[in-house]
Coordinates of C-alpha atoms in Angstrom, one line a residue:
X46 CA 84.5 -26.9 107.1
X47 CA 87.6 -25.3 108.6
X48 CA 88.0 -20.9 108.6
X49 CA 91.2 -20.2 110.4
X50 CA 90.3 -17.1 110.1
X51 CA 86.8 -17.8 112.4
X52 CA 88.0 -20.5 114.5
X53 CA 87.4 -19.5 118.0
X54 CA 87.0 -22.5 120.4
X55 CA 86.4 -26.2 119.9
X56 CA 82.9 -25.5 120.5
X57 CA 80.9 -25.5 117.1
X58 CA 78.4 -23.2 118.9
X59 CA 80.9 -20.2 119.1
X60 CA 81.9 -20.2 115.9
X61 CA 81.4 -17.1 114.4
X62 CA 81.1 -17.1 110.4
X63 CA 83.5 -14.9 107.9
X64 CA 81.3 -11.8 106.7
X65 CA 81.5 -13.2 103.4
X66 CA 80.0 -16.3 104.6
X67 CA 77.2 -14.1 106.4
X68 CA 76.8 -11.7 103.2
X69 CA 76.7 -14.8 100.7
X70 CA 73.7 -14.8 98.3
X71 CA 73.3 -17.1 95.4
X72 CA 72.6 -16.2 92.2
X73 CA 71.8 -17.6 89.5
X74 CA 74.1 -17.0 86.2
X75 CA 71.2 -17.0 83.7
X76 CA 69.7 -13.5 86.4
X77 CA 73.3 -12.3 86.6
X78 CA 73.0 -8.6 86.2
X79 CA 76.7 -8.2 84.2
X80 CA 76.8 -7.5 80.6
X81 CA 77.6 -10.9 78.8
X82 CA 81.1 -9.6 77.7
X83 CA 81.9 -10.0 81.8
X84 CA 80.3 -13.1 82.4
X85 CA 81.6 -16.4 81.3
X86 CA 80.1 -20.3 81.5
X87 CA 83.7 -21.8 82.9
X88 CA 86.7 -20.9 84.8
X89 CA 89.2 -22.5 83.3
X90 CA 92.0 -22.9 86.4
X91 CA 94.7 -24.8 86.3
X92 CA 95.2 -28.5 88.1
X93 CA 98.7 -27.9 89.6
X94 CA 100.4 -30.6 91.8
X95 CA 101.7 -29.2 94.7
X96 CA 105.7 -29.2 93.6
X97 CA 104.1 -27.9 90.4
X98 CA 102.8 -24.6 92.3
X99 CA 105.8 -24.1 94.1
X100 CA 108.1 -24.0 91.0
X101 CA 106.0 -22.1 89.6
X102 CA 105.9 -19.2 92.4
X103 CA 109.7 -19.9 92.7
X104 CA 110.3 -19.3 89.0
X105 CA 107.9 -16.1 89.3
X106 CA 110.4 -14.6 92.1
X107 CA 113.4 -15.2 90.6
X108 CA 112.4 -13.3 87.3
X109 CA 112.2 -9.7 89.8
X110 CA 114.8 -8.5 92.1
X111 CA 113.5 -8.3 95.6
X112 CA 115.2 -7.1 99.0
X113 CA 115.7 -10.9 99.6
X114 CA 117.6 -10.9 96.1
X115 CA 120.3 -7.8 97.0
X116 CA 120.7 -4.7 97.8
X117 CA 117.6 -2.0 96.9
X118 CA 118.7 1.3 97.4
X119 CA 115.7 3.0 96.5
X120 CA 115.9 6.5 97.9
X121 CA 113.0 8.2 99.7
X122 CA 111.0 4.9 99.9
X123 CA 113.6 3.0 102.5
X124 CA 113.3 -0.1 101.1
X125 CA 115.0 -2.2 103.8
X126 CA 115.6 -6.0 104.7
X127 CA 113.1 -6.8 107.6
X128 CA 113.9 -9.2 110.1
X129 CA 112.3 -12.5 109.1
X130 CA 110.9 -13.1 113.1
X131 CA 108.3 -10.8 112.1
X132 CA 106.9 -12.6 109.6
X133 CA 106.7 -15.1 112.0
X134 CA 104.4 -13.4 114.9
X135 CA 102.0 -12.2 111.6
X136 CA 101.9 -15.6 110.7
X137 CA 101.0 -17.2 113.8
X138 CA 97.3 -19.0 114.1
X139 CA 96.7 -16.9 117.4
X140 CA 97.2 -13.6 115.4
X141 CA 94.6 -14.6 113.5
X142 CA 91.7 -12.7 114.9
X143 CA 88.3 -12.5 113.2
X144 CA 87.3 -9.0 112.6
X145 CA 84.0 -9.2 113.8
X146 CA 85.2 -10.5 117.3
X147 CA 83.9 -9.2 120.7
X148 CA 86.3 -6.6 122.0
X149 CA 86.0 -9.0 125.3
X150 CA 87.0 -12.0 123.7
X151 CA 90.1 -9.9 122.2
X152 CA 92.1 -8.5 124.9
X153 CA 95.5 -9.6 124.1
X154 CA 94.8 -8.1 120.5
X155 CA 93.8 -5.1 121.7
X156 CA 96.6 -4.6 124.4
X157 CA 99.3 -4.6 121.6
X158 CA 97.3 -2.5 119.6
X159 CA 97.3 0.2 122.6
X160 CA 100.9 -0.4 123.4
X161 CA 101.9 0.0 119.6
X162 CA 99.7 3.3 119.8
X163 CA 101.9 4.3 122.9
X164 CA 105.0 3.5 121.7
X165 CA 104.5 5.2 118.4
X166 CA 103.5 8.4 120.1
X167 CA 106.3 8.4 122.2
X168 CA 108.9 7.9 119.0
X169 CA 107.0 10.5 117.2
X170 CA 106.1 13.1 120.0
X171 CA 102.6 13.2 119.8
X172 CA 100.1 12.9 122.2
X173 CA 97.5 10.2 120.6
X174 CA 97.9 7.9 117.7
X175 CA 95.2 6.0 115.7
X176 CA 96.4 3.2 113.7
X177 CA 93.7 3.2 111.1
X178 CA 95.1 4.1 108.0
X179 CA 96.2 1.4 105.6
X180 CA 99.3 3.4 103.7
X181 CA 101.6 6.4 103.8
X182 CA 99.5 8.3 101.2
X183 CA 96.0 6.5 103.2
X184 CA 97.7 8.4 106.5
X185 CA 98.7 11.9 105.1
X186 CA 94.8 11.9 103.6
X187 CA 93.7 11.1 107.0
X188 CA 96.2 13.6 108.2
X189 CA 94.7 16.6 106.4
X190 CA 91.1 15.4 107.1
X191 CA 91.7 15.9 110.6
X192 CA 93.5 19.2 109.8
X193 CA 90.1 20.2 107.9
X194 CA 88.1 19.2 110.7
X195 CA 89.7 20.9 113.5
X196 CA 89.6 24.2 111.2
X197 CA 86.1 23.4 110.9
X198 CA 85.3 22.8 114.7
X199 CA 87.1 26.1 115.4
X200 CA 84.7 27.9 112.7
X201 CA 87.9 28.8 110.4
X202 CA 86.4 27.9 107.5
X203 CA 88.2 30.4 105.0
X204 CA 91.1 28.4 105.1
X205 CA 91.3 26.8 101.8
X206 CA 94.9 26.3 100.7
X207 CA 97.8 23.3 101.7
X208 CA 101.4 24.5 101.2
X209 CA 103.9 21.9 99.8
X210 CA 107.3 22.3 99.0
X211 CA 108.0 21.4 95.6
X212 CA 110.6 18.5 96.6
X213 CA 107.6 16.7 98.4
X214 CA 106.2 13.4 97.7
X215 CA 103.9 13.6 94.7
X216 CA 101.2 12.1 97.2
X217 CA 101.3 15.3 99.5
X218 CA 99.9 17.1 96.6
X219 CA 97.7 14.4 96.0
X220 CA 96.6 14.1 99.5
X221 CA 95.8 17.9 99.8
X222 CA 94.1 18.1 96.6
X223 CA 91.9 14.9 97.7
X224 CA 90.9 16.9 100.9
X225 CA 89.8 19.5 98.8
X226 CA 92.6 22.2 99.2
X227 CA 94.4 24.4 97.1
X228 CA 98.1 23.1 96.9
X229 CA 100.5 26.1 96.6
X230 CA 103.4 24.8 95.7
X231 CA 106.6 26.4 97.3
X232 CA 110.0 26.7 95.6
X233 CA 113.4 25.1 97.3
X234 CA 116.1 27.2 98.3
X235 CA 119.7 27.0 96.8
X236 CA 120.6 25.1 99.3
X237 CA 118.0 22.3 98.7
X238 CA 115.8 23.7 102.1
X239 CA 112.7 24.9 102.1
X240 CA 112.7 29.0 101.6
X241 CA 112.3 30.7 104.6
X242 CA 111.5 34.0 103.0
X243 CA 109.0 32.3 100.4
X244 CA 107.5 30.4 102.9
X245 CA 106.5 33.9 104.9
X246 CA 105.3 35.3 102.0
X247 CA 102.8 32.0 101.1
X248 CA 101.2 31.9 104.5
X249 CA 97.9 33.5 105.5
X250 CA 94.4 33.9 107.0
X251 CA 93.8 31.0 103.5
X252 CA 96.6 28.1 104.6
X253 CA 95.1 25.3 106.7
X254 CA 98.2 23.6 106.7
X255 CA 102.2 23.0 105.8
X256 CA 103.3 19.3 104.6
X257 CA 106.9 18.5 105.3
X258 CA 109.6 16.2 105.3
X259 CA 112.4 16.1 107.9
X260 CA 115.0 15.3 106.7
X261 CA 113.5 16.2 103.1
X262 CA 113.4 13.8 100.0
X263 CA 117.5 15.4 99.0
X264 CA 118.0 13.8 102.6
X265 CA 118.6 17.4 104.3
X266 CA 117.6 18.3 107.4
X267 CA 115.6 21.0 107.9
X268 CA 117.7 23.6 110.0
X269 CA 115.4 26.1 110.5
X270 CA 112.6 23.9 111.9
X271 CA 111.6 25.8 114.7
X272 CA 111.4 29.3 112.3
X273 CA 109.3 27.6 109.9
X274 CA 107.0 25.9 112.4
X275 CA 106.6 29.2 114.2
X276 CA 106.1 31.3 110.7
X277 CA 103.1 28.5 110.3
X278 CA 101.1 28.7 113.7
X279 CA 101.3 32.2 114.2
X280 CA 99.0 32.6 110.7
X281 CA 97.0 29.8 112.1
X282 CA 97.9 26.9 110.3
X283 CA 99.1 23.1 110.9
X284 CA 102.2 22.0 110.8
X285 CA 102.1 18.1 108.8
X286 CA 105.0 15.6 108.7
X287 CA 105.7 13.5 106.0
X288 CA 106.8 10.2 108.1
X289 CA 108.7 8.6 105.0
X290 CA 112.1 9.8 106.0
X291 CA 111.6 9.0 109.7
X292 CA 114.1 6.4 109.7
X293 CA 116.8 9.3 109.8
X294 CA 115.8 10.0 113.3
X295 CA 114.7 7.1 115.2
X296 CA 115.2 7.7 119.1
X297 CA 116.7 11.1 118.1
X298 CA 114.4 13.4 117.1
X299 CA 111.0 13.7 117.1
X300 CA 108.5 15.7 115.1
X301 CA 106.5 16.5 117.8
X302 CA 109.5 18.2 119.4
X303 CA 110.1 20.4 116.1
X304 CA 106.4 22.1 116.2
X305 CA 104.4 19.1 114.0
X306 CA 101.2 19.0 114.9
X307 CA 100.3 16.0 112.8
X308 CA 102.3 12.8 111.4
X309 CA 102.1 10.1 109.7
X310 CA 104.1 6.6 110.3
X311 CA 105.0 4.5 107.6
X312 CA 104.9 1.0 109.1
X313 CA 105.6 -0.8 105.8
X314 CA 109.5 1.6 105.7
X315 CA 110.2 1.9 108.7
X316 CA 109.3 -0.6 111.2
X317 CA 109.5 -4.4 109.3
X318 CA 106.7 -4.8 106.7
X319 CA 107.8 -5.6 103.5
X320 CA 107.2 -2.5 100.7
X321 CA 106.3 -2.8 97.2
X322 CA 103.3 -4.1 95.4
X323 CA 101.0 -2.3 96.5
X324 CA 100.9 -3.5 100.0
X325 CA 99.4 -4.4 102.6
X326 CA 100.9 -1.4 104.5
X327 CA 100.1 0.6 107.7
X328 CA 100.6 4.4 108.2
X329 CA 99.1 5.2 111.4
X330 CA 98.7 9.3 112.4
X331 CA 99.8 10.8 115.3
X332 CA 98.6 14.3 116.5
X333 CA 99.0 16.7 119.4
X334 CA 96.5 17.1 122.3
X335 CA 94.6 19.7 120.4
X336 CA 93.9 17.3 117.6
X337 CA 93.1 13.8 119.1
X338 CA 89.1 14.5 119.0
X339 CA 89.4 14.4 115.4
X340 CA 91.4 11.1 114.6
X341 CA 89.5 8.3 113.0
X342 CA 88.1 5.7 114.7
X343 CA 88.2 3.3 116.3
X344 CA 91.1 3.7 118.9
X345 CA 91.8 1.4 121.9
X346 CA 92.2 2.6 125.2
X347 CA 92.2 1.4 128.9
X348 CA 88.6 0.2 129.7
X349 CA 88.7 1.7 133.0
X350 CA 89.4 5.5 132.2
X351 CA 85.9 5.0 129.4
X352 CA 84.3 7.9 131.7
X353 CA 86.9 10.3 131.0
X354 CA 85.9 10.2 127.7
X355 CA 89.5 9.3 125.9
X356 CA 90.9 8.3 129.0
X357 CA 93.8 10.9 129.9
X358 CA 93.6 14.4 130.2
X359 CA 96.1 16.1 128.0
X360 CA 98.6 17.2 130.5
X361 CA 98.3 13.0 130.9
X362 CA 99.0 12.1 127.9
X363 CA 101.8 14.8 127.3
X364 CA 104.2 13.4 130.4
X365 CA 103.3 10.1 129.0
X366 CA 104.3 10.5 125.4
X367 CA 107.1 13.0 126.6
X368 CA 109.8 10.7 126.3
X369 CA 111.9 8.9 124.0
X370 CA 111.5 5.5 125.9
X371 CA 109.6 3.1 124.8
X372 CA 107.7 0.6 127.3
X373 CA 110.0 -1.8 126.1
X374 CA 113.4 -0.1 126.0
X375 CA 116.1 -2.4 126.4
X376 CA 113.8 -5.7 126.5
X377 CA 113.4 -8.1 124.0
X378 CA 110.6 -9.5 123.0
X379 CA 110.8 -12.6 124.5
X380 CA 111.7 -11.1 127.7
X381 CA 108.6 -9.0 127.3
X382 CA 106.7 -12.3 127.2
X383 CA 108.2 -13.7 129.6
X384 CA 107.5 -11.1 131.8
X385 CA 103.8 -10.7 133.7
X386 CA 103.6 -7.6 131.9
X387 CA 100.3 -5.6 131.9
X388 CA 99.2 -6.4 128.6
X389 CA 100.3 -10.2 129.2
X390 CA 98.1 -10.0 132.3
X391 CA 95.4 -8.9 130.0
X392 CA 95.9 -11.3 127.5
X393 CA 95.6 -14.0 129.6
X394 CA 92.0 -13.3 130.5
X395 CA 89.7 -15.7 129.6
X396 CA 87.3 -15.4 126.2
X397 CA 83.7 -14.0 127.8
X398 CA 85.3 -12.0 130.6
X399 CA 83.3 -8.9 131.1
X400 CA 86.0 -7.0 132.9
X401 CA 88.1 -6.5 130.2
X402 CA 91.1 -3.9 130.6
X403 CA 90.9 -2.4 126.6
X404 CA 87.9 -1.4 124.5
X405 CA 87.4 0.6 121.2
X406 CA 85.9 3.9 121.4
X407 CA 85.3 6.9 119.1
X408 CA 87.0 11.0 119.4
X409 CA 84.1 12.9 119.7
X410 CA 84.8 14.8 116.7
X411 CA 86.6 11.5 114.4
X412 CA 86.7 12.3 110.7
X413 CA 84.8 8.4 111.0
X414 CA 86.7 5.2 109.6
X415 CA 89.2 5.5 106.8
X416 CA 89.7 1.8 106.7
X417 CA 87.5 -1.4 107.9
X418 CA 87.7 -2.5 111.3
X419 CA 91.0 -2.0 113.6
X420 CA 93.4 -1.3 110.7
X421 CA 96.0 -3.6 108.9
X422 CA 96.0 -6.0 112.1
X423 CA 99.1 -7.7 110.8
X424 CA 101.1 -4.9 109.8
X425 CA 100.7 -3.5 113.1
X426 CA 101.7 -6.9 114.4
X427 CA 104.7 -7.0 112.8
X428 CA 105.9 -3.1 113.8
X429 CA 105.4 -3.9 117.7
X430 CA 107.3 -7.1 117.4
X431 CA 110.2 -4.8 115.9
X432 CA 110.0 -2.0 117.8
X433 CA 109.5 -4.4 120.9
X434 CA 112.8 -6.2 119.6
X435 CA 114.8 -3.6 119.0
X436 CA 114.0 -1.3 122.4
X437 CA 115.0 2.2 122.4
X438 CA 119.0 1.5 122.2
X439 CA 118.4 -0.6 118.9
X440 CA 116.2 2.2 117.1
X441 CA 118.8 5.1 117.6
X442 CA 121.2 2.4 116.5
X443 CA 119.1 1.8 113.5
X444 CA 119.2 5.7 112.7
X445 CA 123.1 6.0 113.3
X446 CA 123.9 3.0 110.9
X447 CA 121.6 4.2 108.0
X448 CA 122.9 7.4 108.2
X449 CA 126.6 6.4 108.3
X450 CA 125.9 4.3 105.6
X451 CA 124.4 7.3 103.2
X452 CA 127.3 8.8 104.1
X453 CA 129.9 6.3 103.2
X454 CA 128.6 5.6 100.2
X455 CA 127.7 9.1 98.7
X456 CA 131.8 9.2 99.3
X457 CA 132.4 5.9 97.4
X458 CA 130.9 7.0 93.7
X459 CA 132.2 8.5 90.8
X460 CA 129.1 10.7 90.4
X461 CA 128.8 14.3 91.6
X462 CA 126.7 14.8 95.1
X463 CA 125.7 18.9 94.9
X464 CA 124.0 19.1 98.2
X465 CA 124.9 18.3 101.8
X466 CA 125.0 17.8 104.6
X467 CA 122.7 15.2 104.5
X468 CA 121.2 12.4 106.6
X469 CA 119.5 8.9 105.4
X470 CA 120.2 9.6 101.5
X471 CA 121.4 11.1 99.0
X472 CA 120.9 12.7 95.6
X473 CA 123.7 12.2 92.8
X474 CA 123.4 13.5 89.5
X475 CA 124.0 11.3 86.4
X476 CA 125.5 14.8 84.4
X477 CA 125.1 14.3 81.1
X478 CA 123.8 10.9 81.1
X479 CA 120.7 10.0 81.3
X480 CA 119.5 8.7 84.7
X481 CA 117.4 6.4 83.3
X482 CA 120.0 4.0 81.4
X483 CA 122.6 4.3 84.7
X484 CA 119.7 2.6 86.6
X485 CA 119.2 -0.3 84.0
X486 CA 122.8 -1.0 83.6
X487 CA 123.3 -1.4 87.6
X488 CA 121.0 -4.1 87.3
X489 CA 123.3 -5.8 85.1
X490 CA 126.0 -5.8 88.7
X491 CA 123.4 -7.5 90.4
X492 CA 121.9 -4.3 92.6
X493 CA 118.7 -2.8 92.4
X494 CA 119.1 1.2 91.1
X495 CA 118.3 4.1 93.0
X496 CA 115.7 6.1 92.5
X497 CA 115.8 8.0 89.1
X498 CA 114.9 11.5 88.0
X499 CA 113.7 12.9 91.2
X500 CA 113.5 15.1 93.1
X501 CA 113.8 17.1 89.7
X502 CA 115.9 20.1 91.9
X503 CA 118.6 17.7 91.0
X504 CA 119.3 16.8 87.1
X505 CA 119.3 13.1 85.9
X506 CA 118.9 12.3 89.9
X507 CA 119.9 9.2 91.4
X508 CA 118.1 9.2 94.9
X509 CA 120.1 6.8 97.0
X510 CA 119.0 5.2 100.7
X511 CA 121.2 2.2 101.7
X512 CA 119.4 2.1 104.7
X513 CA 120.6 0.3 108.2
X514 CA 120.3 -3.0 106.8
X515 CA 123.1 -3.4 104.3
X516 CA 127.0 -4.2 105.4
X517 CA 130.4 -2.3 104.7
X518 CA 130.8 -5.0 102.2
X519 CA 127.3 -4.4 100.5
X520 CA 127.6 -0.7 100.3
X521 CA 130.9 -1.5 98.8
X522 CA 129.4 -3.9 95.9
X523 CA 126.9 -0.9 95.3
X524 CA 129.9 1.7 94.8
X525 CA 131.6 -0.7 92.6
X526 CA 128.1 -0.8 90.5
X527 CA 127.9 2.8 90.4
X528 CA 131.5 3.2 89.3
X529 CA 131.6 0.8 86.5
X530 CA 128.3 1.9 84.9
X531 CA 130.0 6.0 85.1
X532 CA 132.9 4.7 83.5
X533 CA 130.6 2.8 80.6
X534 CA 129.9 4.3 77.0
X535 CA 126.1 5.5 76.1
X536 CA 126.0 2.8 74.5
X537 CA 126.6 0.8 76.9
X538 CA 123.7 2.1 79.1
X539 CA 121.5 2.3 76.3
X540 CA 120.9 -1.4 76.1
X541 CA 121.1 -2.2 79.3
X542 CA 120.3 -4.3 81.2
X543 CA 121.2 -7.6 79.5
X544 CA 121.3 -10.4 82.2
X545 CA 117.7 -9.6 83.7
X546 CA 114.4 -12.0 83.0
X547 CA 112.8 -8.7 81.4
X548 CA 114.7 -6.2 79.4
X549 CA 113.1 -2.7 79.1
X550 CA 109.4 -3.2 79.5
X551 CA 106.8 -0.1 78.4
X552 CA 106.3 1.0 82.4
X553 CA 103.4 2.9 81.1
X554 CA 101.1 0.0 79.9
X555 CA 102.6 -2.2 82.4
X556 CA 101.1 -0.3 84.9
X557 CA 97.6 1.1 82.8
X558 CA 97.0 -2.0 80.8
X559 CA 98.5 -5.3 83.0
X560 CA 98.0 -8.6 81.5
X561 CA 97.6 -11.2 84.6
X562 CA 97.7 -14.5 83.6
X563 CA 98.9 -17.4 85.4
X564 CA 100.4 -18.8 82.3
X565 CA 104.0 -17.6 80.7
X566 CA 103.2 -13.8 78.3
X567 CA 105.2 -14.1 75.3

């Protein structure tokens, strides 16, 4: 029997089963403890050849539109091209590590795990990162735990409400709600910013905490930052940031910088992991020195500083995450490997070694897990292979190009922009029309639509995010799409689309009632 997954060595004796192999109990279908209406006496599955399966997987991916199909300007949710060489490293046999493995039999695992943690703090500004969290929404949930628990530590248990602008992801309110907080939602200026003056009069001995985006979801920046990070701390309060726009200010800004005490990083936007379905994603949390007890567990550190407790004092850890630079800035991968780099020099330890370099260890004060074992291992595999690819001159790049690109392209449409400056995206308004048929009908000119009727500070919205991938001659096809659907009649849009698989399908029971078959739904 062959597990890639468990495959260690040649030796049979140090093979280490899956857990489902070690939690396996039979049992009998006639002691079964499911209600008869779940149970069934066959499975009928189909007896495909192998061409047979791929046609059919084929045929399944040509009836969506995918970022390998064309553009997908989604706005807010950066749904970029990822370089394929990713793919690659989280496909590769000697990435696939079995969960249960000794921490000494996993050094080169662990080293990238501690250099992703390092280089994410660094980008973000924080002082110590824990890349447990499976998800955007998984991190900001972790993100306000911690927030809780530090309140708690400190004996400041009155504060019971979360502030969130009402332009925020629906998840922040989610995510504070979950945490058990009182969300008070706070109204946007007329200038699309958070209110200053509202935000003054919100605070107080109750608010644990302030969730933001920078740049926010109408792809301004947040001028008065410093103001509103100050307004926050001195009534005691956190400062959170919303990591789904990061991609605005890669290797230029930094949250930490702005006054953010805690962040989250989407892995599956921003650094190469393809987004949609559901997943598998990664959103790893960053926090300042006052925080790190309180992050989940486990984190990896160097083995040797294990009687310092976490390794680095803070003043350590703030000259280390204190720059921009990552440890690979201006180095590809490849030269990276080719390189006797530290964590190469780890890696290349052999399996049984007791004096490993890396280990797991626990805050003294971690919320616990939020997800099993180390995290989404391959998610975070793919991030350090881009970030490790790109260096610190290809991530500012990355930010310049997707912001150019908003830009351009907010300039090419016939439909009216009402707020700027802005950074990453933008929010048109469909007017009169409804925002709804425009994004059906652009499917018909072979692009994906923005996002529609959100952030609702904008009428019929059409949230917009190009993103770094896509050429001058892309963003040009995608004003051309917008252009001819603005010059089309109601009804027109009102039919739309009529060249997809699908036409209009009900969203509502697609999502509540789905019918999974692996046979064609009439």
């Amino acid at each position: 029997m062959h597990y890639d997954q468990a495959r260690w060595t040649e030796d049979e004796d140090r093979y280490e089963p899956l857990l489902s192999e070690k939690d396996a109990t039979a049992v009998s279908t006639d002691d079964s403890p499911l209600p008869d209406d779940l149970t069934r006496d066959s499975l009928e599955l189909p007896a495909l050849s192998e061409p047979e399966l791929a046609r059919h997987y084929t045929r399944l991916s040509q009836a969506n539109y995918g970022v390998d199909s064309g553009p997908f300007p989604l706005g807010s949710c950066t749904m970029k091209y990822n370089p394929k060489f990713t793919e690659a490293l989280a496909g590769d046999a000697r990435a696939a590590l079995h969960p249960d493995r000794p921490e000494e039999t996993a050094q080169g695992t662990l080293a990238v795990m501690h250099r992703l943690q390092d280089c994410l703090g660094r980008i973000g500004g924080m002082d110590a990162v824990s890349l447990q969290p499976p998800a955007g929404a998984a991190g900001e949930f972790a993100g306000i735990l911690v927030a809780k628990a530090y309140h708690e530590e400190n004996s400041d248990d009155e504060r019971s409400e979360v502030i969130v602008p009402d332009s925020a992801h629906g998840t922040n309110f989610a995510s504070a709600a979950m945490a058990g907080y009182d969300v008070v939602e706070l109204a946007s200026d007329d200038d699309g910013r958070l209110d200053l003056a509202a935000l003054e009069a919100a605070v107080g001995d109750e608010t644990a905490a302030l969730m933001l985006t920078n740049p926010n979801t109408l792809g301004l920046f947040e001028r008065d930052i410093e103001a509103i990070a100050d307004v926050v701390h001195d009534a005691g309060g956190l400062l959170y940031y919303d990591g789904a726009n990061l991609n605005a200010l890669l290797g230029r800004a930094r949250p930490g910088d702005m006054g953010f005490d805690i962040m989250h990083f989407n892995l599956h936007k921003t650094f190469a992991t393809p987004h949609g379905g559901g997943g598998p994603g990664a959103g790893p949390i960053g926090v300042t020195e006052e925080l790190a007890e309180f992050l989940p567990r486990p984190q990896v550190r160097e083995a040797e500083r294990s009687e310092a407790s976490d390794g680095a004092s803070g003043s350590e850890r703030s000259e280390r995450h204190a720059s921009h630079e990552t440890p690979t800035a201006g180095r590809s991968l490849e030269e990276s490997e080719r390189e006797p780099s530290e964590a190469r020099r780890h890696a290349s330890r052999e399996d049984g070694d007791s004096s490993e370099e890396y280990e797991l260890f626990e805050p003294e004060h971690s919320i616990g897990k939020v997800h099993g074992f180390q995290g989404n291992w391959q998610v975070l595999l793919r991030a350090y292979g881009y970030i490790a690819r790109l260096g610190d001159e290809g991530l500012r790049d990355a930010s310049a190009k997707a912001v150019l690109n908003a830009n351009y392209l907010a300039e090419q449409v016939d439909f009216e922009v009402p707020f700027g400056p802005f950074h990453h995206e933008f929010v048109a308004s469909a007017g009169d029309r409804d925002a709804a048929d425009v994004a059906k009908r652009m499917l018909d000119y072979g692009v994906h639509p923005p996002t529609t009727k959100w952030p609702e500070i904008v009428p019929e919205a059409l949230m917009t995010e190009p993103t770094e991938a896509e050429s001058k001659r892309t963003l040009d096809q995608l004003a051309d799409a917008f252009d001819a659907v603005a010059a089309e009649d109601d009804e027109t849009l009102a039919t739309a689309p009529q060249s997809t698989a699908a036409r209009r399908i009900d969203q509502v029971a697609a999502a509540r009632e789905p019918r999974l078959s692996w046979r064609s739904l009439d």
